Amino acid sequence: MQLSLTDIRELAERILRHHGFTEGHVQAVADTVVRGQRDECHSHGLYRLLGIVATLKAGKGVADAEPEVIDHAPAVVKVNAHGGFSPLSFRQGLPLLVDKARSGGIAAMAINNCVHFSALWVEIEALVEQGLVAMAFTPSHAWVAPAGGRKPVFGTNPIAFGWPRPGHTPYIFDFATSAIARGDIELHRRADKPIPLGWGVDAEGQPTTDANAVINGGSMLTFGGHKGSALSAMVELLAGPLIGDLTSAESLAFDDGSRSLPYHGELLVVFDPKRFLGDDCDTHLLRAESLFEGIIDAGARLPSQRRYEARLRSEAQGVELPDALYADLLKLLEA
């Protein structure tokens, strides 16, 4: 199916309204999944609506939850999602987070008690557009074995970072500490395609190319062996006990076999270069450009470059949806 960005936005909003989401959630969730589809991040695009609706039906998410924004400390914002989906909590906590970063140079926001499904780059991009440097961390369900282990302990546990570049698209990376995002394995399973070796192991701990064997009884693997494993543990701690929320193992226990989206928290940390650098801010941001130029001159590609290229294509030509996914999305309007 070839659809315009307007078409996919309208489809996402219809599905969310059909299932009882309040208008704030409709707009925030639709914006998140449409951005993923627009930038050809297929595992975080409209496909996510299937999991969102399933989570709601399983009683593991709240369609009309109203986030509670709390001015917790001079440099800390807390947002209690009250069981709702994370995009609205981020959207409502954003203004206070930015104000605190402008005032003190550094600020953090913890989102608690939320259903999380979104790519972190969506939120990082919103912060970088404010001229801020930003980082984000979140656990998921315990799907990933630690290096040297066979049983899942960690989530996919992404880390995201953004740096503003005046006159250029920002430098943003967003990657799971697992070898691949869970959604990419799910998409391979739906398409009945083998996965590359190194993404996961079966229930016996043996390397496999079978997506079903990883998802049903097996484990995903961290990237980079013990290095990815250590980073994944860091994410568990920063976005779990530090903010008073669930680890990936606790999130999976809360799920109780429903196969819903993860329920836990998220931590964002932002820095205001103008507060750190004062009148020298522009000079040092310009110095940073030599780093990016060096990466490109070395023949490498900056993270997110592919997304920005895809964005231009989608804005001009629309997006393609697999027929099977489009059919499944339409079924959500019948349920």
Coordinates of C-alpha atoms in Angstrom, one line a residue:
M1 CA 0.0 0.0 0.0
Q2 CA 1.3 3.5 -0.9
L3 CA -0.1 6.1 1.5
S4 CA 0.6 9.7 2.2
L5 CA 1.7 10.9 5.6
T6 CA -1.7 12.5 6.0
D7 CA -3.3 9.1 5.2
I8 CA -1.2 7.2 7.8
R9 CA -1.8 9.9 10.4
E10 CA -5.6 9.7 9.9
L11 CA -5.4 5.9 10.1
A12 CA -3.5 6.0 13.4
E13 CA -5.9 8.5 14.9
R14 CA -9.0 6.5 13.8
I15 CA -7.6 3.4 15.4
L16 CA -6.7 5.1 18.7
R17 CA -10.0 6.8 19.0
H18 CA -11.9 3.6 18.1
H19 CA -10.2 2.0 21.2
G20 CA -11.1 4.8 23.6
F21 CA -8.0 6.8 23.8
T22 CA -8.5 10.4 25.0
E23 CA -7.5 13.1 22.6
G24 CA -4.3 13.9 24.3
H25 CA -3.1 10.3 23.9
V26 CA -4.5 10.1 20.4
Q27 CA -2.3 13.0 19.3
A28 CA 0.8 12.0 21.2
V29 CA 0.8 8.3 20.3
A30 CA -0.2 9.0 16.6
D31 CA 2.6 11.5 16.3
T32 CA 5.1 9.0 17.6
V33 CA 4.2 6.1 15.4
V34 CA 3.8 8.3 12.3
R35 CA 7.3 9.7 12.8
G36 CA 8.7 6.2 13.0
Q37 CA 6.9 5.2 9.7
R38 CA 7.9 8.4 8.0
D39 CA 11.6 7.9 8.8
E40 CA 11.4 4.2 7.7
C41 CA 12.0 2.9 11.3
H42 CA 9.5 0.2 10.5
S43 CA 9.8 -1.6 13.8
H44 CA 8.6 1.6 15.6
G45 CA 6.0 2.8 13.1
L46 CA 2.4 1.9 12.6
Y47 CA 3.2 -1.7 13.4
R48 CA 3.4 -0.6 17.0
L49 CA -0.4 0.0 17.0
L50 CA -1.0 -3.7 17.1
G51 CA 0.9 -4.0 20.4
I52 CA -0.7 -0.8 21.8
V53 CA -4.2 -2.1 21.2
A54 CA -3.3 -5.6 22.5
T55 CA -1.8 -4.1 25.6
L56 CA -4.9 -2.1 26.2
K57 CA -7.2 -5.2 25.8
A58 CA -5.0 -7.2 28.2
G59 CA -5.6 -4.6 30.9
K60 CA -2.0 -3.6 31.0
G61 CA -2.4 0.0 29.8
V62 CA -4.8 2.9 30.5
A63 CA -6.3 4.7 27.5
D64 CA -7.6 7.7 29.5
A65 CA -4.7 8.1 32.1
E66 CA -3.9 11.7 32.8
P67 CA -0.1 12.2 33.4
E68 CA 0.8 14.0 36.6
V69 CA 3.8 16.4 36.2
I70 CA 5.7 16.9 39.5
D71 CA 8.3 19.6 40.2
H72 CA 10.3 17.2 42.3
A73 CA 13.6 19.0 42.9
P74 CA 15.5 22.0 41.5
A75 CA 16.9 20.0 38.6
V76 CA 14.4 17.0 38.6
V77 CA 11.0 16.6 37.0
K78 CA 8.9 13.5 37.6
V79 CA 5.9 12.5 35.6
N80 CA 3.6 9.8 36.9
A81 CA 1.9 8.3 33.8
H82 CA -0.6 6.4 36.0
G83 CA -0.5 3.4 33.7
G84 CA -0.8 5.4 30.5
F85 CA 1.3 5.3 27.3
S86 CA 4.6 7.3 27.5
P87 CA 4.3 9.8 24.7
L88 CA 1.7 12.0 26.4
S89 CA 3.8 12.0 29.6
F90 CA 6.8 13.1 27.7
R91 CA 4.9 15.8 25.9
Q92 CA 3.4 17.2 29.2
G93 CA 6.6 17.1 31.1
L94 CA 8.7 18.6 28.4
P95 CA 8.1 22.4 29.1
L96 CA 9.2 22.1 32.8
L97 CA 12.2 20.0 31.8
V98 CA 13.4 22.6 29.3
D99 CA 12.8 25.4 31.8
K100 CA 14.9 23.6 34.5
A101 CA 17.7 22.9 32.0
R102 CA 17.8 26.6 30.9
S103 CA 17.9 27.7 34.6
G104 CA 20.5 25.3 36.0
G105 CA 22.4 24.1 32.9
I106 CA 21.4 20.4 33.6
A107 CA 18.1 18.7 34.4
A108 CA 16.5 15.3 34.4
M109 CA 13.1 13.9 33.9
A110 CA 11.8 10.6 35.2
I111 CA 8.7 9.2 33.6
N112 CA 7.2 6.6 35.9
N113 CA 4.4 3.9 35.7
C114 CA 4.1 4.1 31.9
V115 CA 3.6 1.7 29.0
H116 CA 6.6 2.3 26.7
F117 CA 6.8 1.4 23.0
S118 CA 8.4 4.4 21.3
A119 CA 11.8 5.0 19.8
L120 CA 13.8 7.3 22.0
W121 CA 15.1 9.4 19.1
V122 CA 11.6 11.0 18.8
E123 CA 12.0 12.5 22.2
I124 CA 15.7 13.3 21.8
E125 CA 14.8 15.2 18.6
A126 CA 12.3 17.3 20.4
L127 CA 14.9 18.3 23.0
V128 CA 17.6 19.0 20.5
E129 CA 15.3 21.3 18.6
Q130 CA 15.4 23.4 21.8
G131 CA 19.1 23.7 21.5
L132 CA 19.8 21.2 24.3
V133 CA 22.1 18.2 24.5
A134 CA 20.1 15.2 25.6
M135 CA 20.3 11.6 26.7
A136 CA 17.6 9.0 27.3
F137 CA 17.5 5.5 28.9
T138 CA 14.7 2.9 29.3
P139 CA 14.5 -0.8 30.1
S140 CA 11.9 -3.1 28.6
H141 CA 11.0 -6.8 29.3
A142 CA 13.6 -9.3 30.2
W143 CA 14.3 -10.8 26.8
V144 CA 18.1 -10.5 26.6
A145 CA 20.7 -12.8 28.2
P146 CA 23.8 -11.2 29.8
A147 CA 27.1 -12.0 28.1
G148 CA 28.1 -15.5 29.1
G149 CA 24.6 -16.4 30.3
R150 CA 21.7 -18.2 28.7
K151 CA 18.7 -16.9 30.5
P152 CA 17.1 -13.5 29.8
V153 CA 17.8 -10.9 32.5
F154 CA 18.0 -7.6 30.6
G155 CA 15.6 -5.7 28.3
T156 CA 16.7 -4.4 24.9
N157 CA 17.6 -1.3 27.0
P158 CA 18.1 1.4 24.5
I159 CA 20.4 4.4 24.9
A160 CA 19.9 7.6 22.9
F161 CA 21.9 10.8 22.6
G162 CA 21.4 14.0 20.7
W163 CA 23.6 17.1 19.9
P164 CA 22.3 20.2 18.3
R165 CA 24.1 21.4 15.1
P166 CA 23.0 24.9 14.0
G167 CA 22.4 24.9 10.2
H168 CA 22.5 21.1 10.0
T169 CA 20.4 18.1 11.0
P170 CA 21.3 17.2 14.6
Y171 CA 23.6 14.4 15.6
I172 CA 21.4 11.7 17.1
F173 CA 21.9 8.1 17.9
D174 CA 19.4 5.6 19.4
F175 CA 20.4 2.0 19.7
A176 CA 19.4 -1.0 21.8
T177 CA 22.1 -2.6 23.9
S178 CA 20.8 -5.8 22.5
A179 CA 22.2 -6.9 19.2
I180 CA 19.0 -5.7 17.5
A181 CA 15.6 -4.2 18.6
R182 CA 12.9 -6.7 19.6
G183 CA 10.6 -5.2 17.0
D184 CA 13.0 -6.2 14.2
I185 CA 12.9 -9.8 15.3
E186 CA 9.1 -9.6 15.4
L187 CA 9.1 -8.2 11.8
H188 CA 11.3 -11.1 10.6
R189 CA 8.9 -13.5 12.3
R190 CA 5.9 -11.9 10.6
A191 CA 7.6 -12.1 7.3
D192 CA 8.8 -15.7 7.9
K193 CA 12.4 -14.5 7.3
P194 CA 15.5 -15.9 9.0
I195 CA 17.3 -13.6 11.3
P196 CA 21.1 -13.2 11.2
L197 CA 23.3 -15.3 13.6
G198 CA 24.2 -13.3 16.6
W199 CA 20.8 -11.8 17.3
G200 CA 19.6 -14.6 19.6
V201 CA 19.7 -18.1 20.9
D202 CA 17.1 -20.8 21.3
A203 CA 15.8 -22.3 24.5
E204 CA 19.0 -24.5 24.8
G205 CA 21.2 -21.5 24.4
Q206 CA 22.2 -22.5 20.8
P207 CA 22.7 -19.8 18.1
T208 CA 19.7 -19.7 15.8
T209 CA 18.4 -18.0 12.7
D210 CA 14.8 -18.8 13.6
A211 CA 12.9 -15.7 14.9
N212 CA 10.3 -17.9 16.5
A213 CA 12.9 -19.9 18.5
V214 CA 14.3 -16.6 20.0
I215 CA 10.8 -15.2 20.8
N216 CA 9.3 -18.4 22.1
G217 CA 11.6 -19.7 24.9
G218 CA 14.9 -18.4 23.7
S219 CA 16.9 -15.2 24.4
M220 CA 18.1 -12.2 22.6
L221 CA 21.8 -11.3 22.8
T222 CA 23.6 -8.1 23.7
F223 CA 25.8 -6.3 21.2
G224 CA 29.5 -6.4 21.7
G225 CA 29.5 -9.2 24.2
H226 CA 30.4 -8.0 27.7
K227 CA 30.5 -4.4 26.7
G228 CA 26.8 -4.3 25.6
S229 CA 26.0 -6.4 28.7
A230 CA 27.6 -3.8 31.0
L231 CA 25.8 -1.0 29.3
S232 CA 22.5 -2.9 29.5
A233 CA 23.0 -3.3 33.3
M234 CA 23.7 0.5 33.5
V235 CA 20.3 1.2 31.8
E236 CA 18.5 -1.1 34.2
L237 CA 19.9 0.8 37.2
L238 CA 19.5 4.3 35.9
A239 CA 16.0 3.9 34.6
G240 CA 14.9 1.4 37.2
P241 CA 15.9 1.7 40.9
L242 CA 17.3 5.2 40.5
I243 CA 13.9 6.6 39.5
G244 CA 11.9 4.1 41.6
D245 CA 10.6 2.1 38.7
L246 CA 10.7 -1.5 37.4
T247 CA 13.6 -3.4 36.0
S248 CA 13.1 -5.4 32.9
A249 CA 12.6 -8.6 34.9
E250 CA 10.0 -6.9 37.1
S251 CA 8.3 -5.5 34.0
L252 CA 8.0 -9.0 32.6
A253 CA 6.6 -10.3 35.8
F254 CA 4.0 -7.5 35.8
D255 CA 3.1 -8.6 32.2
D256 CA 2.2 -12.1 33.6
G257 CA 2.2 -13.8 30.3
S258 CA -0.1 -11.3 28.5
R259 CA 2.7 -10.4 25.9
S260 CA 1.9 -6.8 26.4
L261 CA 4.2 -3.9 25.8
P262 CA 6.7 -3.2 28.6
Y263 CA 5.5 -1.3 31.7
H264 CA 8.3 0.6 33.5
G265 CA 10.0 4.0 33.5
E266 CA 12.3 6.2 31.5
L267 CA 15.0 8.7 32.4
L268 CA 16.0 11.7 30.3
V269 CA 19.0 13.9 31.1
V270 CA 19.5 17.2 29.3
F271 CA 22.2 19.9 29.2
D272 CA 22.0 23.5 28.1
P273 CA 25.2 24.4 26.2
K274 CA 24.5 28.1 26.7
R275 CA 24.6 27.6 30.5
F276 CA 27.8 25.6 30.4
L277 CA 29.6 27.9 27.9
G278 CA 28.0 31.4 28.2
D279 CA 29.3 33.8 25.5
D280 CA 31.6 31.1 24.1
C281 CA 28.8 28.7 23.3
D282 CA 28.7 29.4 19.5
T283 CA 32.5 29.1 19.3
H284 CA 32.5 25.7 20.9
L285 CA 29.5 24.4 19.0
L286 CA 31.4 25.4 15.9
R287 CA 34.5 23.5 17.1
A288 CA 32.3 20.4 17.5
E289 CA 31.6 20.5 13.8
S290 CA 35.2 19.5 13.0
L291 CA 34.4 16.2 14.7
F292 CA 31.4 15.5 12.4
E293 CA 33.4 16.7 9.4
G294 CA 36.1 14.3 10.3
I295 CA 33.7 11.4 10.5
I296 CA 32.3 12.1 7.1
D297 CA 35.8 12.8 5.6
A298 CA 36.8 9.3 6.8
G299 CA 34.1 7.9 4.6
A300 CA 31.6 7.1 7.4
R301 CA 28.0 8.1 7.8
L302 CA 26.6 10.0 10.8
P303 CA 23.9 8.3 12.8
S304 CA 20.3 9.2 11.7
Q305 CA 21.5 10.3 8.3
R306 CA 19.5 7.4 6.8
R307 CA 16.4 8.6 8.7
Y308 CA 16.7 12.1 7.5
E309 CA 17.0 10.9 3.9
A310 CA 14.0 8.6 4.4
R311 CA 12.1 11.6 5.8
L312 CA 12.6 13.6 2.7
R313 CA 11.4 10.7 0.5
S314 CA 8.3 10.1 2.6
E315 CA 7.4 13.8 2.7
A316 CA 7.6 13.8 -1.1
Q317 CA 6.3 10.4 -2.0
G318 CA 4.4 9.0 0.9
V319 CA 5.2 5.6 2.5
E320 CA 4.8 2.0 1.6
L321 CA 3.0 -0.4 4.0
P322 CA 3.1 -4.2 3.6
D323 CA -0.3 -5.4 2.6
A324 CA -0.4 -7.8 5.5
L325 CA 0.3 -5.0 8.0
Y326 CA -2.3 -2.7 6.4
A327 CA -4.9 -5.5 6.6
D328 CA -4.1 -6.1 10.3
L329 CA -4.4 -2.4 11.0
L330 CA -7.8 -2.2 9.4
K331 CA -8.9 -5.1 11.6
L332 CA -8.2 -3.0 14.6
L333 CA -11.1 -0.8 13.4
E334 CA -13.5 -3.8 13.6
A335 CA -12.5 -5.1 17.0

